[in-house]
Amino acid sequence: MNTSAPLPGSAPDTVTTGPIGGSKKVYVEPTLHPSIRVPFREIAVTDAQTPAIRVYDPSGPYTDSEARIDLAAGLPLVREPWVQARGFQAIEGRTVRPEDNGGVGPDRLVAPCPARRRLRMGRPEAPVTQLEFARAGIITEEMIYVAHRENLGRAEALKDASATIAGAESFGAAIPAFVTPEFVRQEIALGRAIIPANINHGELEPMAIGRNFLVKVNANIGNSAISSGVAEEVEKLVWAIRWGADTIMDLSTGRNIHNIRSWIIRNSPVPIGTVPIYQALEKVGGDPVKLTWEVFKDTLIEQAEQGVDYFTIHAGVRLRHVPLTAKRVTGIVSRGGSIMARWCLAHHKESFLYQRFDEICDIMRRYDVAFSLGDGLRPGSIADANDEAQFAELETLGELTKIAWAKGCQVMIEGPGHVPMHKIKLNMDKQLACCAEAPFYTLGPLTTDIAPGYDHITSGIGAAMIGWFGTAMLCYVTPKEHLGLPDRNDVKTGVITYKIAAHAADLAKGHPAAQVRDDALSRARFEFRWDDQFNLSLDPDTARAYHDATLPKDAHKVAHFCSMCGPKFCSMQITQDLRRDVLAMEAETRAGMATKSREFMEQGAQLYVPSVE
Amino acid sequence: MNTSAPLPGSAPDTVTTGPIGGSKKVYVEPTLHPSIRVPFREIAVTDAQTPAIRVYDPSGPYTDSEARIDLAAGLPLVREPWVQARGFQAIEGRTVRPEDNGGVGPDRLVAPCPARRRLRMGRPEAPVTQLEFARAGIITEEMIYVAHRENLGRAEALKDASATIAGAESFGAAIPAFVTPEFVRQEIALGRAIIPANINHGELEPMAIGRNFLVKVNANIGNSAISSGVAEEVEKLVWAIRWGADTIMDLSTGRNIHNIRSWIIRNSPVPIGTVPIYQALEKVGGDPVKLTWEVFKDTLIEQAEQGVDYFTIHAGVRLRHVPLTAKRVTGIVSRGGSIMARWCLAHHKESFLYQRFDEICDIMRRYDVAFSLGDGLRPGSIADANDEAQFAELETLGELTKIAWAKGCQVMIEGPGHVPMHKIKLNMDKQLACCAEAPFYTLGPLTTDIAPGYDHITSGIGAAMIGWFGTAMLCYVTPKEHLGLPDRNDVKTGVITYKIAAHAADLAKGHPAAQVRDDALSRARFEFRWDDQFNLSLDPDTARAYHDATLPKDAHKVAHFCSMCGPKFCSMQITQDLRRDVLAMEAETRAGMATKSREFMEQGAQLYVPSVE
């Protein structure tokens, strides 16, 4: 693991680079599209009969041992030629103002990322968003890119029949055996998938969020007034995508947020989401009552020009919903939701986000910023799950989805929250019905309230289930949820937990090729190829460290046991002996030289009874 | 936290005692049964309107600040008077032989626990087991004990209507609003629940395992030839039950296992389970082929006399099942299963466990050792889930269940293993059908193979789901699964993860009063009673430590924010302001002094729209 140029700000002043142990970055150019280079992570396997396993890789150039990382210059502009060719309008851009950075004085001002980019804006008369291109029948480079990315090594893997998942249940999803660019286009045109890709985010490696694609994971980063600086935040991004986060939300609320965001976006290969109301609130001194449409609109433009790929907009919190929360155990737990509820009640007016929704669409369309329609009234406790406030807002989000679609904008819908297991499925069903199959993006849900410190697990359970039921992207929860700001270890734990949930959902939905990695790891396990087992795991470093805690020697990496059972009690070793005996006896039988009893021959005939479901 | 007398062996040489922070042990004597003292853990709440929350507590005297722990003397014999009154036969007991401790020399021999107990054996003509008493219409003290234990503070809690769980789904379970001793008797008589309670385990605080009771959690402890000594093992027991493990399986396979087991049982308030074939294998030098019925039978009697409460018996692995595993990705992953498969194939004979099952029943009945019918052919990978080998064995376990019941023995059934989410429900459905509703006891299941190092999470997902579907007890999986022997931290992480899964299942099944703790914690969270929030959590120490990592001061324990969002962005604070405003406006309206607009009054009328599901 090597490190790059120092960043301004507090420790750590470098970001993590270099491949994850046992793997390397590879790029594949789709046939007919040599200018598109789709990244994968390829995990070597020592067994000669098993090809290297290719896995989805959102980590960007940071894990490419050939790449030279220069944070001040930003990442390579992989999308630049595609966007350039679309003839968007060049713009000067809005001038940065002191309040964009929370009015911080020159002594404490973090310098912006020096990387300069051409700024663009779409024109009213020509397609700008991926949705508009899709509807016009145009397959963009982004669509080609995600098609190849989603297939993994699927064409290769599907040669092996075991890659199909018997009896899977996808609850009405329509997952194809093979993803084509045209399939991606159709899904986007129908609103069932989005590619969050601001035209001002040229560093982006495009990805899709939709029920018929792999389940994705979002990680939240961001400072608060209490903690965190710029260097920590950029490293959190790099660290989160290293372990598999597919998108990052920057939820910063402190000072310097404009400039910190410039470092994040210029160095992010994944879509960046934000909640613009947070920065708008900073601009009015933190008092929700003082928020205005003008300040909010200015913030949208500011962030859209920077290249933010999706905005959480809490336009579903309407004045008439607020009283529905009065009897709740935990009221309103969404920050954006509580801010807007306060504004509505203080002014006794309908939310300006709701009333100005058309104008918000027009702004977001110009840059292809996707909507993440916020669930401001999501339940914050088991007691409040699936209540009237929550579902009233969901219905409003359904109305807004149709308006945004009519305006050409891409849309996904945010979901709960805290929901006991028996109420999870209804959330998915209602979301699909209300929002016409727009992708669902849920926080957890947490399946009990009683385990602060372990809410990555209370919510990982709910996330796996709702992912199976059809949620397209899962917003991670870290062990620090409800308690404090996550650190580096918490971010990793949260991401790995959610990669587990997402993968468990892919398996259960019957995503072709999802099981390839499980099977490769299990074969390695059965054959005592310990290094292969570690390298194929979601977190090779931890798997190896846990094993080596009791058996550190190199010789133990091929040992036919571990410290869990010890050498005499290893079932896998006993079974290998067993299989050897079974096969030897079979061979004898076939050769007509059977010395074993007649009984065994009869028994032997049953050896290859086909496996049934 | 104070500590007790040192134990022989390596560090740690003490066990953990003292209550969990913020709580105390209380005992309740059921009306009409003043001699029965049922333990609970009572968590104090600082809010004057909330009564102390009483939670189920398997931790025994170790968390009672009044108790004096003396490991050499063993725990108080709470069951002694009840068992004494049943007129069982006093016996001398089997003489301990060198091979019981693995033939270890005198220099390395761990002394047995010096606590001496009267040894007993049931008579053929009179009831011995809880099942036999139940069938005879007799309500034992153990049944009274578990009835009160299962109710928690349910009578109290149910006065509050919010304690009922709306729309819960129990998949055919029959959970009563209130558990009576007669209900317990009926469930046991039907075979739907067991109380594992060897008549030679007088230290036991009885507990029930059944689909219509709270979902339970088992933790495995045990040394292997590679690691662990006596002191570590006893502390693992104490540590595991401190965090909520309901039963403990001692899976030791190394030397000194007879004597270490004596320390564990004499100091265990929870049922202890073992897998006798492990010790039998030690007695024949570790070669499965050398196993005999005589050695196995001797081991059953040895362990039954010591007071083991349930035995895993892999009698479902039949000769004809072995070839069904030949094409599996991971063969046979159960240690006991692989041992028996090897024996069957080497001798080309039917398993002696299957052939001698009647005799095994007769032995186990004499001491009321419950069966845990082992799933020796459980799948060890996603690829092998729900295959022919697995379900063929399950059908055999169904046959054996009926034989054991006819012999008067209590029975539960072990289940998988590695199972993707979409195949979990079928496991539960088939188990209920094949085994006539005998309690199911599952390991996980793990929902993907790709996360060694995090298999508490891959399996916690499956455990929560199968617990909801009807599994009565969940066998924990620690982060070290597949990699090495768990240490103290791993045991705690495994137990807490499984308490989450079990509680999430209780909520979804609609267990009355399960939600009381969630609601109390969520109210504390909403009202910024940080200490209450920590104390009500499954692991107060971790919750407090995570909070204090960024906000350590006492003043922060009443602060209306945490470092996650900081003071300006706390949704709960904004909502509290909101609620105050709503209530103030309402009051104005009611007093006829409304100064707000007519519009608001109309709005105000909606404030108490009843909450709908």
Tab-separated table of N, CA and C in Angstrom, chain A residues 266-340:
chain	number	residue	atom	x	y	z
A	266	ARG	N	-13.683	16.289	-7.436
A	266	ARG	CA	-12.581	16.177	-8.416
A	266	ARG	C	-11.800	14.872	-8.244
A	267	ASN	N	-11.953	14.267	-7.092
A	267	ASN	CA	-11.224	13.027	-6.837
A	267	ASN	C	-12.139	11.819	-6.673
A	268	SER	N	-13.384	11.952	-7.142
A	268	SER	CA	-14.327	10.840	-6.987
A	268	SER	C	-14.667	10.160	-8.299
A	269	PRO	N	-14.404	8.847	-8.403
A	269	PRO	CA	-14.843	8.092	-9.577
A	269	PRO	C	-16.289	7.610	-9.439
A	270	VAL	N	-16.899	7.832	-8.280
A	270	VAL	CA	-18.285	7.384	-8.065
A	270	VAL	C	-19.202	8.596	-7.963
A	271	PRO	N	-20.507	8.397	-8.191
A	271	PRO	CA	-21.442	9.517	-8.046
A	271	PRO	C	-21.419	10.074	-6.630
A	272	ILE	N	-21.487	11.395	-6.553
A	272	ILE	CA	-21.557	12.072	-5.260
A	272	ILE	C	-22.959	12.635	-5.086
A	273	GLY	N	-23.561	12.317	-3.936
A	273	GLY	CA	-24.859	12.892	-3.604
A	273	GLY	C	-24.714	13.872	-2.452
A	274	THR	N	-25.610	14.849	-2.417
A	274	THR	CA	-25.620	15.797	-1.287
A	274	THR	C	-27.065	16.095	-0.903
A	275	VAL	N	-27.212	16.814	0.207
A	275	VAL	CA	-28.516	17.310	0.654
A	275	VAL	C	-28.407	18.831	0.690
A	276	PRO	N	-28.754	19.501	-0.397
A	276	PRO	CA	-28.469	20.940	-0.505
A	276	PRO	C	-29.070	21.783	0.625
A	277	ILE	N	-30.157	21.311	1.227
A	277	ILE	CA	-30.769	22.108	2.294
A	277	ILE	C	-29.801	22.293	3.466
A	278	TYR	N	-28.860	21.355	3.645
A	278	TYR	CA	-27.894	21.510	4.734
A	278	TYR	C	-27.035	22.755	4.521
A	279	GLN	N	-26.541	22.908	3.294
A	279	GLN	CA	-25.694	24.076	3.052
A	279	GLN	C	-26.528	25.362	3.050
A	280	ALA	N	-27.753	25.257	2.519
A	280	ALA	CA	-28.631	26.431	2.530
A	280	ALA	C	-28.863	26.896	3.969
A	281	LEU	N	-29.034	25.929	4.855
A	281	LEU	CA	-29.262	26.281	6.260
A	281	LEU	C	-28.033	26.974	6.859
A	282	GLU	N	-26.844	26.501	6.481
A	282	GLU	CA	-25.619	27.173	6.953
A	282	GLU	C	-25.612	28.627	6.497
A	283	LYS	N	-26.091	28.844	5.280
A	283	LYS	CA	-26.046	30.201	4.716
A	283	LYS	C	-26.973	31.167	5.436
A	284	VAL	N	-27.985	30.641	6.132
A	284	VAL	CA	-28.901	31.530	6.870
A	284	VAL	C	-28.661	31.412	8.381
A	285	GLY	N	-27.458	30.990	8.722
A	285	GLY	CA	-27.066	31.012	10.131
A	285	GLY	C	-27.650	29.882	10.960
A	286	GLY	N	-28.179	28.851	10.303
A	286	GLY	CA	-28.625	27.676	11.051
A	286	GLY	C	-30.065	27.740	11.530
A	287	ASP	N	-30.793	28.786	11.164
A	287	ASP	CA	-32.188	28.894	11.618
A	287	ASP	C	-33.128	28.487	10.485
A	288	PRO	N	-33.804	27.341	10.625
A	288	PRO	CA	-34.664	26.861	9.535
A	288	PRO	C	-35.699	27.910	9.110
A	289	VAL	N	-36.157	28.705	10.049
A	289	VAL	CA	-37.216	29.674	9.754
A	289	VAL	C	-36.757	30.708	8.737
A	290	LYS	N	-35.449	30.940	8.690
A	290	LYS	CA	-34.919	31.984	7.788
A	290	LYS	C	-34.631	31.464	6.369
A	291	LEU	N	-34.849	30.191	6.156
A	291	LEU	CA	-34.606	29.664	4.810
A	291	LEU	C	-35.522	30.333	3.791
A	292	THR	N	-34.980	30.548	2.578
A	292	THR	CA	-35.804	31.098	1.494
A	292	THR	C	-35.539	30.304	0.216
A	293	TRP	N	-36.468	30.432	-0.683
A	293	TRP	CA	-36.309	29.797	-1.989
A	293	TRP	C	-35.055	30.316	-2.684
A	294	GLU	N	-34.776	31.590	-2.551
A	294	GLU	CA	-33.633	32.177	-3.247
A	294	GLU	C	-32.313	31.553	-2.765
A	295	VAL	N	-32.200	31.435	-1.455
A	295	VAL	CA	-30.970	30.834	-0.918
A	295	VAL	C	-30.858	29.378	-1.373
A	296	PHE	N	-31.984	28.700	-1.347
A	296	PHE	CA	-31.959	27.279	-1.728
A	296	PHE	C	-31.592	27.120	-3.202
A	297	LYS	N	-32.220	27.930	-4.030
A	297	LYS	CA	-31.970	27.870	-5.475
A	297	LYS	C	-30.504	28.161	-5.788
A	298	ASP	N	-29.976	29.154	-5.132
A	298	ASP	CA	-28.567	29.505	-5.310
A	298	ASP	C	-27.669	28.318	-4.946
A	299	THR	N	-28.047	27.593	-3.888
A	299	THR	CA	-27.248	26.453	-3.440
A	299	THR	C	-27.318	25.307	-4.447
A	300	LEU	N	-28.504	25.098	-5.002
A	300	LEU	CA	-28.637	24.058	-6.040
A	300	LEU	C	-27.691	24.332	-7.202
A	301	ILE	N	-27.687	25.575	-7.650
A	301	ILE	CA	-26.842	25.928	-8.804
A	301	ILE	C	-25.363	25.791	-8.438
A	302	GLU	N	-25.030	26.278	-7.261
A	302	GLU	CA	-23.649	26.179	-6.782
A	302	GLU	C	-23.166	24.719	-6.823
A	303	GLN	N	-23.964	23.822	-6.259
A	303	GLN	CA	-23.532	22.424	-6.146
A	303	GLN	C	-23.613	21.694	-7.485
A	304	ALA	N	-24.618	22.053	-8.290
A	304	ALA	CA	-24.754	21.421	-9.612
A	304	ALA	C	-23.560	21.782	-10.481
A	305	GLU	N	-23.121	23.004	-10.402
A	305	GLU	CA	-21.950	23.411	-11.188
A	305	GLU	C	-20.683	22.695	-10.709
A	306	GLN	N	-20.627	22.399	-9.428
A	306	GLN	CA	-19.451	21.674	-8.918
A	306	GLN	C	-19.399	20.235	-9.418
A	307	GLY	N	-20.571	19.701	-9.797
A	307	GLY	CA	-20.580	18.331	-10.329
A	307	GLY	C	-21.267	17.307	-9.457
A	308	VAL	N	-22.049	17.752	-8.470
A	308	VAL	CA	-22.779	16.787	-7.637
A	308	VAL	C	-23.736	15.987	-8.535
A	309	ASP	N	-23.804	14.668	-8.327
A	309	ASP	CA	-24.549	13.803	-9.241
A	309	ASP	C	-25.995	13.564	-8.829
A	310	TYR	N	-26.263	13.608	-7.531
A	310	TYR	CA	-27.673	13.545	-7.136
A	310	TYR	C	-27.910	14.360	-5.867
A	311	PHE	N	-29.105	14.923	-5.814
A	311	PHE	CA	-29.521	15.760	-4.685
A	311	PHE	C	-30.661	15.083	-3.940
A	312	THR	N	-30.528	15.018	-2.621
A	312	THR	CA	-31.699	14.663	-1.824
A	312	THR	C	-32.539	15.917	-1.643
A	313	ILE	N	-33.789	15.827	-2.084
A	313	ILE	CA	-34.713	16.960	-1.998
A	313	ILE	C	-35.930	16.480	-1.204
A	314	HIS	N	-36.174	17.117	-0.073
A	314	HIS	CA	-37.263	16.683	0.805
A	314	HIS	C	-38.579	17.366	0.449
A	315	ALA	N	-38.937	17.310	-0.826
A	315	ALA	CA	-40.123	18.038	-1.269
A	315	ALA	C	-41.424	17.334	-0.901
A	316	GLY	N	-41.296	16.127	-0.338
A	316	GLY	CA	-42.509	15.402	0.051
A	316	GLY	C	-43.030	15.772	1.429
A	317	VAL	N	-42.283	16.559	2.165
A	317	VAL	CA	-42.751	16.989	3.493
A	317	VAL	C	-43.641	18.208	3.300
A	318	ARG	N	-44.924	17.980	3.314
A	318	ARG	CA	-45.876	19.072	3.099
A	318	ARG	C	-46.436	19.555	4.431
A	319	LEU	N	-46.922	20.773	4.417
A	319	LEU	CA	-47.508	21.368	5.627
A	319	LEU	C	-48.526	20.425	6.267
A	320	ARG	N	-49.380	19.826	5.436
A	320	ARG	CA	-50.447	19.014	6.010
A	320	ARG	C	-49.937	17.688	6.590
A	321	HIS	N	-48.689	17.323	6.292
A	321	HIS	CA	-48.147	16.097	6.874
A	321	HIS	C	-47.631	16.304	8.301
A	322	VAL	N	-47.259	17.529	8.603
A	322	VAL	CA	-46.562	17.763	9.871
A	322	VAL	C	-47.377	17.322	11.086
A	323	PRO	N	-48.659	17.660	11.147
A	323	PRO	CA	-49.427	17.233	12.340
A	323	PRO	C	-49.505	15.715	12.486
A	324	LEU	N	-49.327	14.992	11.391
A	324	LEU	CA	-49.392	13.527	11.480
A	324	LEU	C	-48.242	12.952	12.311
A	325	THR	N	-47.232	13.763	12.534
A	325	THR	CA	-46.074	13.269	13.291
A	325	THR	C	-46.154	13.598	14.781
A	326	ALA	N	-47.216	14.323	15.159
A	326	ALA	CA	-47.261	14.857	16.529
A	326	ALA	C	-47.282	13.774	17.597
A	327	LYS	N	-47.905	12.655	17.307
A	327	LYS	CA	-48.028	11.603	18.326
A	327	LYS	C	-46.968	10.516	18.205
A	328	ARG	N	-46.013	10.737	17.324
A	328	ARG	CA	-44.981	9.707	17.133
A	328	ARG	C	-44.077	9.563	18.357
A	329	VAL	N	-43.504	8.386	18.493
A	329	VAL	CA	-42.521	8.174	19.566
A	329	VAL	C	-41.264	8.978	19.296
A	330	THR	N	-40.843	9.034	18.036
A	330	THR	CA	-39.600	9.745	17.738
A	330	THR	C	-39.781	10.850	16.687
A	331	GLY	N	-40.987	11.357	16.540
A	331	GLY	CA	-41.199	12.536	15.704
A	331	GLY	C	-40.593	12.423	14.319
A	332	ILE	N	-39.870	13.457	13.922
A	332	ILE	CA	-39.229	13.488	12.603
A	332	ILE	C	-37.735	13.301	12.811
A	333	VAL	N	-37.172	12.279	12.215
A	333	VAL	CA	-35.758	11.977	12.460
A	333	VAL	C	-34.873	12.288	11.265
A	334	SER	N	-35.480	12.682	10.165
A	334	SER	CA	-34.686	13.114	9.024
A	334	SER	C	-34.294	14.562	9.284
A	335	ARG	N	-33.014	14.857	9.095
A	335	ARG	CA	-32.591	16.236	9.322
A	335	ARG	C	-33.309	17.173	8.358
A	336	GLY	N	-33.267	16.816	7.067
A	336	GLY	CA	-33.927	17.662	6.073
A	336	GLY	C	-35.422	17.745	6.325
A	337	GLY	N	-36.012	16.630	6.728
A	337	GLY	CA	-37.447	16.613	6.999
A	337	GLY	C	-37.803	17.530	8.160
A	338	SER	N	-37.004	17.495	9.204
A	338	SER	CA	-37.328	18.319	10.371
A	338	SER	C	-37.127	19.797	10.059
A	339	ILE	N	-36.126	20.101	9.251
A	339	ILE	CA	-35.885	21.502	8.857
A	339	ILE	C	-37.091	22.036	8.075
A	340	MET	N	-37.550	21.250	7.123
A	340	MET	CA	-38.666	21.717	6.292
A	340	MET	C	-39.975	21.765	7.084
